mmCIF file of C-alpha atoms in Angstrom:
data_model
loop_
_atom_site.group_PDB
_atom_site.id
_atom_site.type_symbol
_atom_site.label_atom_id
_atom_site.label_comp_id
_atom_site.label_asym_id
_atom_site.label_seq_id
_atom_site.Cartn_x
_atom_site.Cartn_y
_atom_site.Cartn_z
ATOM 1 C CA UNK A 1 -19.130 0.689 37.461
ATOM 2 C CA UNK A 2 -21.892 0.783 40.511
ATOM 3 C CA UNK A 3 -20.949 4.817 40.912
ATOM 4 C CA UNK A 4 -21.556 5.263 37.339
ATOM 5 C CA UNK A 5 -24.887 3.237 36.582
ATOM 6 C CA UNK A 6 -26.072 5.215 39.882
ATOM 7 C CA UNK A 7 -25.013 8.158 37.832
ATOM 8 C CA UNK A 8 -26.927 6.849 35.105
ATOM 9 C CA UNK A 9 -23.523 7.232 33.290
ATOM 10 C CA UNK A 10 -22.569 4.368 30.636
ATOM 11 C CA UNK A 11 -18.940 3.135 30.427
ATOM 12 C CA UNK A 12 -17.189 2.262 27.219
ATOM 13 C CA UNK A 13 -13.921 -0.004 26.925
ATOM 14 C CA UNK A 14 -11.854 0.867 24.022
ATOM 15 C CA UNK A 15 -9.662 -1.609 22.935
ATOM 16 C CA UNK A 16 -6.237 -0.076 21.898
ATOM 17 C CA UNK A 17 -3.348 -1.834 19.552
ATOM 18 C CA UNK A 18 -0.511 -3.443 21.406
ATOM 19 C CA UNK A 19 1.945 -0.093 20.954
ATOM 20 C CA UNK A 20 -0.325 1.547 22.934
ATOM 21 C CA UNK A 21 -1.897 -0.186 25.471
ATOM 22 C CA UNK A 22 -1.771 -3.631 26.799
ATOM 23 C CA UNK A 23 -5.378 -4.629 28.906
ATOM 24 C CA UNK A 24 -7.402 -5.477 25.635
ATOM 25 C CA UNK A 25 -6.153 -4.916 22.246
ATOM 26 C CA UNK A 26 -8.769 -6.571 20.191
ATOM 27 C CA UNK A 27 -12.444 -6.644 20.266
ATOM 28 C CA UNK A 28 -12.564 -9.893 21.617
ATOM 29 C CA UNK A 29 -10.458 -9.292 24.711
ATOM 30 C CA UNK A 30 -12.447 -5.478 25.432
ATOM 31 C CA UNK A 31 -16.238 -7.867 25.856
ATOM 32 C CA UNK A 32 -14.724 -10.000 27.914
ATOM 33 C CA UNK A 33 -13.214 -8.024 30.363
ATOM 34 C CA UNK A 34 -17.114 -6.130 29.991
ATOM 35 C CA UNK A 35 -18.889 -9.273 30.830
ATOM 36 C CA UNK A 36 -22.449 -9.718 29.930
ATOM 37 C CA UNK A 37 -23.929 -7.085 28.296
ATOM 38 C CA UNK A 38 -26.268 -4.385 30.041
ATOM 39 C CA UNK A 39 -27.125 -0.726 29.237
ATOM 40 C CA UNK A 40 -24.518 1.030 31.436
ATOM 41 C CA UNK A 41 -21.232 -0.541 30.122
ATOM 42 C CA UNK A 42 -20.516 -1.353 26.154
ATOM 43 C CA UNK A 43 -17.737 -1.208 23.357
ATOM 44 C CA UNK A 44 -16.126 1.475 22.019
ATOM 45 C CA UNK A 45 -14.559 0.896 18.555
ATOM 46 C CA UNK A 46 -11.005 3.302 16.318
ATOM 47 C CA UNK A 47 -10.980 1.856 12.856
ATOM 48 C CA UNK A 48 -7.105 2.673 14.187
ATOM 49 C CA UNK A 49 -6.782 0.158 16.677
ATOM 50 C CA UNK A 50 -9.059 -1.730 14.110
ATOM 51 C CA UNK A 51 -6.794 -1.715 11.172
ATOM 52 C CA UNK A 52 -3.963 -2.725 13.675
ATOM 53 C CA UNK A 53 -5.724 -5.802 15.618
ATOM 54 C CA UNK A 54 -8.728 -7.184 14.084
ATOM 55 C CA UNK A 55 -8.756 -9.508 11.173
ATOM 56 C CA UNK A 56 -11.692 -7.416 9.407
ATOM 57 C CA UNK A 57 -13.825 -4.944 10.670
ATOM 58 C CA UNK A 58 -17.147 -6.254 9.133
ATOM 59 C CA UNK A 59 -16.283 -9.438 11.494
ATOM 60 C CA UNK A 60 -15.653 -7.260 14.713
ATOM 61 C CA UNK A 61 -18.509 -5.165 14.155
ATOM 62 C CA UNK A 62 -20.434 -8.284 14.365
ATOM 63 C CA UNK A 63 -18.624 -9.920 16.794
ATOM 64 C CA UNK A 64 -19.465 -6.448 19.156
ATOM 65 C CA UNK A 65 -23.130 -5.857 17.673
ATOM 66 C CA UNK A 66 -25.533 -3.774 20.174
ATOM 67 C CA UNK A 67 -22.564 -3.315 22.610
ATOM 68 C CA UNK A 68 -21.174 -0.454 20.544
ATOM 69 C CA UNK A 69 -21.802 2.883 21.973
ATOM 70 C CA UNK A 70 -18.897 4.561 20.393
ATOM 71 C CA UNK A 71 -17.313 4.274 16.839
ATOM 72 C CA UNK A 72 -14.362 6.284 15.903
ATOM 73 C CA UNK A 73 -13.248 7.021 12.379
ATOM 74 C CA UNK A 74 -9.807 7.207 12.202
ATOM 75 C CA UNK A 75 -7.798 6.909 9.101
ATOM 76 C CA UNK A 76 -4.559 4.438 9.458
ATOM 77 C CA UNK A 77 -2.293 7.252 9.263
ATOM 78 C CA UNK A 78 -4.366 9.301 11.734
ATOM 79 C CA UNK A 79 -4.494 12.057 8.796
ATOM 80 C CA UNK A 80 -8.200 12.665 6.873
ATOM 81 C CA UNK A 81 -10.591 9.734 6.316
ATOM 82 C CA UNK A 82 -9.568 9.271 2.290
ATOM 83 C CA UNK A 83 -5.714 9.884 2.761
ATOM 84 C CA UNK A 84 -5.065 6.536 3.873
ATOM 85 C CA UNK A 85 -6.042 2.396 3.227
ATOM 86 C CA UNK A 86 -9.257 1.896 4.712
ATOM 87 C CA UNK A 87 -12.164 0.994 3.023
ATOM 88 C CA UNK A 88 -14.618 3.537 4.175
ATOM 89 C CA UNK A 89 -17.575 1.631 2.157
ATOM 90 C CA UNK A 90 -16.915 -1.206 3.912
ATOM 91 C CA UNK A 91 -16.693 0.403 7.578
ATOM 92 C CA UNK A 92 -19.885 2.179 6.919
ATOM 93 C CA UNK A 93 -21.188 -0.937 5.357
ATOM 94 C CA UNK A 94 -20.745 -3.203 8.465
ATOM 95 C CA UNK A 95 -21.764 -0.085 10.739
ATOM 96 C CA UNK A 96 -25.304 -0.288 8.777
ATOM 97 C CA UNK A 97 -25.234 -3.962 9.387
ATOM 98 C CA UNK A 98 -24.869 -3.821 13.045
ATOM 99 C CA UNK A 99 -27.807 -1.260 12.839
ATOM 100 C CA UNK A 100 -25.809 1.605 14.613
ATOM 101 C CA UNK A 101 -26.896 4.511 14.907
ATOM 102 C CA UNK A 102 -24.855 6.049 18.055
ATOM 103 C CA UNK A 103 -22.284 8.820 17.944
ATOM 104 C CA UNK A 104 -19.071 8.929 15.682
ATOM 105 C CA UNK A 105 -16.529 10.773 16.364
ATOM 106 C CA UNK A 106 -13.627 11.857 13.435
ATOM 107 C CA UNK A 107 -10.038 11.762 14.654
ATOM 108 C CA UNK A 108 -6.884 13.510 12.742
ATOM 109 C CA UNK A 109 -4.229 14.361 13.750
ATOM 110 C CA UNK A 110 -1.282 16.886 12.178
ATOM 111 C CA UNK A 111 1.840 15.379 11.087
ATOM 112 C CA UNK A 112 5.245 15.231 13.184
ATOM 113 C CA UNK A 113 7.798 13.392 15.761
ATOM 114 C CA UNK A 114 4.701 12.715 18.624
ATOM 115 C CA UNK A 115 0.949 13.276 17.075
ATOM 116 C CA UNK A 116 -0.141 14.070 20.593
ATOM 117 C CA UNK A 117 2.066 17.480 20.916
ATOM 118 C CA UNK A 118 2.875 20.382 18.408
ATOM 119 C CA UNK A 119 5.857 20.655 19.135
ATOM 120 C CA UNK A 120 8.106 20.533 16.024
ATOM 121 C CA UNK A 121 5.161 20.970 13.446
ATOM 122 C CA UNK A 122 4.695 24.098 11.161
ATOM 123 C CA UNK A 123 3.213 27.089 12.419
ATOM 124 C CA UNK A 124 -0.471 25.911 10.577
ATOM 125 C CA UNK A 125 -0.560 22.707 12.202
ATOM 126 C CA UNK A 126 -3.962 24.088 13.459
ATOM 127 C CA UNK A 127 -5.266 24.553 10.348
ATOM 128 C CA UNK A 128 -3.774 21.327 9.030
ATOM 129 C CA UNK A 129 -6.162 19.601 11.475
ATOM 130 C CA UNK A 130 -8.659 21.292 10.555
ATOM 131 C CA UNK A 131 -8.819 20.525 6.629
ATOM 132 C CA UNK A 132 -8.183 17.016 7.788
ATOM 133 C CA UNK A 133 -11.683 17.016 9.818
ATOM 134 C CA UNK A 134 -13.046 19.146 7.266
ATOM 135 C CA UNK A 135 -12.041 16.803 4.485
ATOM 136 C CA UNK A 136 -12.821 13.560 6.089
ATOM 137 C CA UNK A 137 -16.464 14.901 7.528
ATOM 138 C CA UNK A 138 -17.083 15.171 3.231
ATOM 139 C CA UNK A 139 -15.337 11.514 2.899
ATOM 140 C CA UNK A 140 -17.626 10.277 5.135
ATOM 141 C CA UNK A 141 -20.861 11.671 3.866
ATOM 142 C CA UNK A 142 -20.387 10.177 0.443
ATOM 143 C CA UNK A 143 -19.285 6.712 2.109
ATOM 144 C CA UNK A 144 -22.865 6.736 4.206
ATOM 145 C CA UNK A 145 -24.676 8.192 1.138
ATOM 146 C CA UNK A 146 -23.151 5.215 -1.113
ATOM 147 C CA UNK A 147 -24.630 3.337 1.856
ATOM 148 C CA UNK A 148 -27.753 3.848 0.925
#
C-alpha cells in the first residue's frame, strides 16, 4: 500500500462470492480488511458478487458510500445487463444515492463450459460479446436516464 500511495496509485478491494474467492466475500468483510478510509485505498463493487453475497445492493452501497472507486455492472448470468434478474433501476438508483460518479465498467461474458476461455464456444463467440456490451451499454442508459 506505501509503494502505491508513493505512486500516487489508489488500491481497490473487490469482494468476490464464496465460489470464487475466499478473503472477503461481502462488502462488509472487503472495508474491514481496508481499514479506515483514505484516498489511496477504497471499494470496488460486481453487482455479480453482489447478487451472490449481499442482502440488497441499495444497503451495501450505503454501507460502502465514498469508499467506492469502482462499480461493475454485471448481469447475474454474466450475459447483457437486461438478460438476467437484476433490477437495474434500483442499482442505478442506490448508485445516485451514494452520489457516485466514478468509473463503471460493463462485464459479459459469451456462453460455455468455463466463461473465462473460448474454448468450446461457436465460432462468433466474439461477436456474441460484443452485442452483449453493445446491448447492455443501451440497458444502462435508459436505467440512468429513468434516474433522472
Amino acid at each position: 500500500a506505501h509503494s502505491a500511495t508513493s505512486l500516487g496509485v489508489k488500491l481497490l478491494f473487490l469482494p468476490v462470492n464464496r465460489y470464487e474467492g475466499f478473503l472477503a466475500n461481502t462488502a462488509a468483510e472487503a472495508l474491514a480488511l481496508v481499514g479506515r478510509p483514505d484516498s489511496h485505498s477504497g471499494i470496488a463493487l460486481s453487482t455479480f458478487h453482489m447478487n451472490l453475497e449481499e442482502r440488497g445492493f441499495r444497503s451495501t452501497f450505503e454501507e460502502v458510500g465514498r469508499q467506492l472507486g469502482l462499480f461493475y455492472a454485471v448481469e447475474n448470468n454474466r450475459r447483457a445487463l437486461g438478460d438476467g434478474h437484476i433490477d437495474w433501476l434500483e442499482v442505478c438508483l442506490s448508485l445516485q444515492a451514494i452520489e457516485y460518479d466514478g468509473p463503471v465498467v460493463i462485464e459479459c461474458q459469451a456462453m460455455g463450459a468455463d466463461p473465462l476461455l473460448p474454448v468450446g464456444r461457436s465460432p462468433n463467440w466474439v461477436d456474441e460479446v460484443f452485442s452483449f456490451a453493445e446491448q447492455s451499454i443501451q440497458h444502462l442508459r435508459v436505467a440512468l436516464a429513468a434516474c433522472r
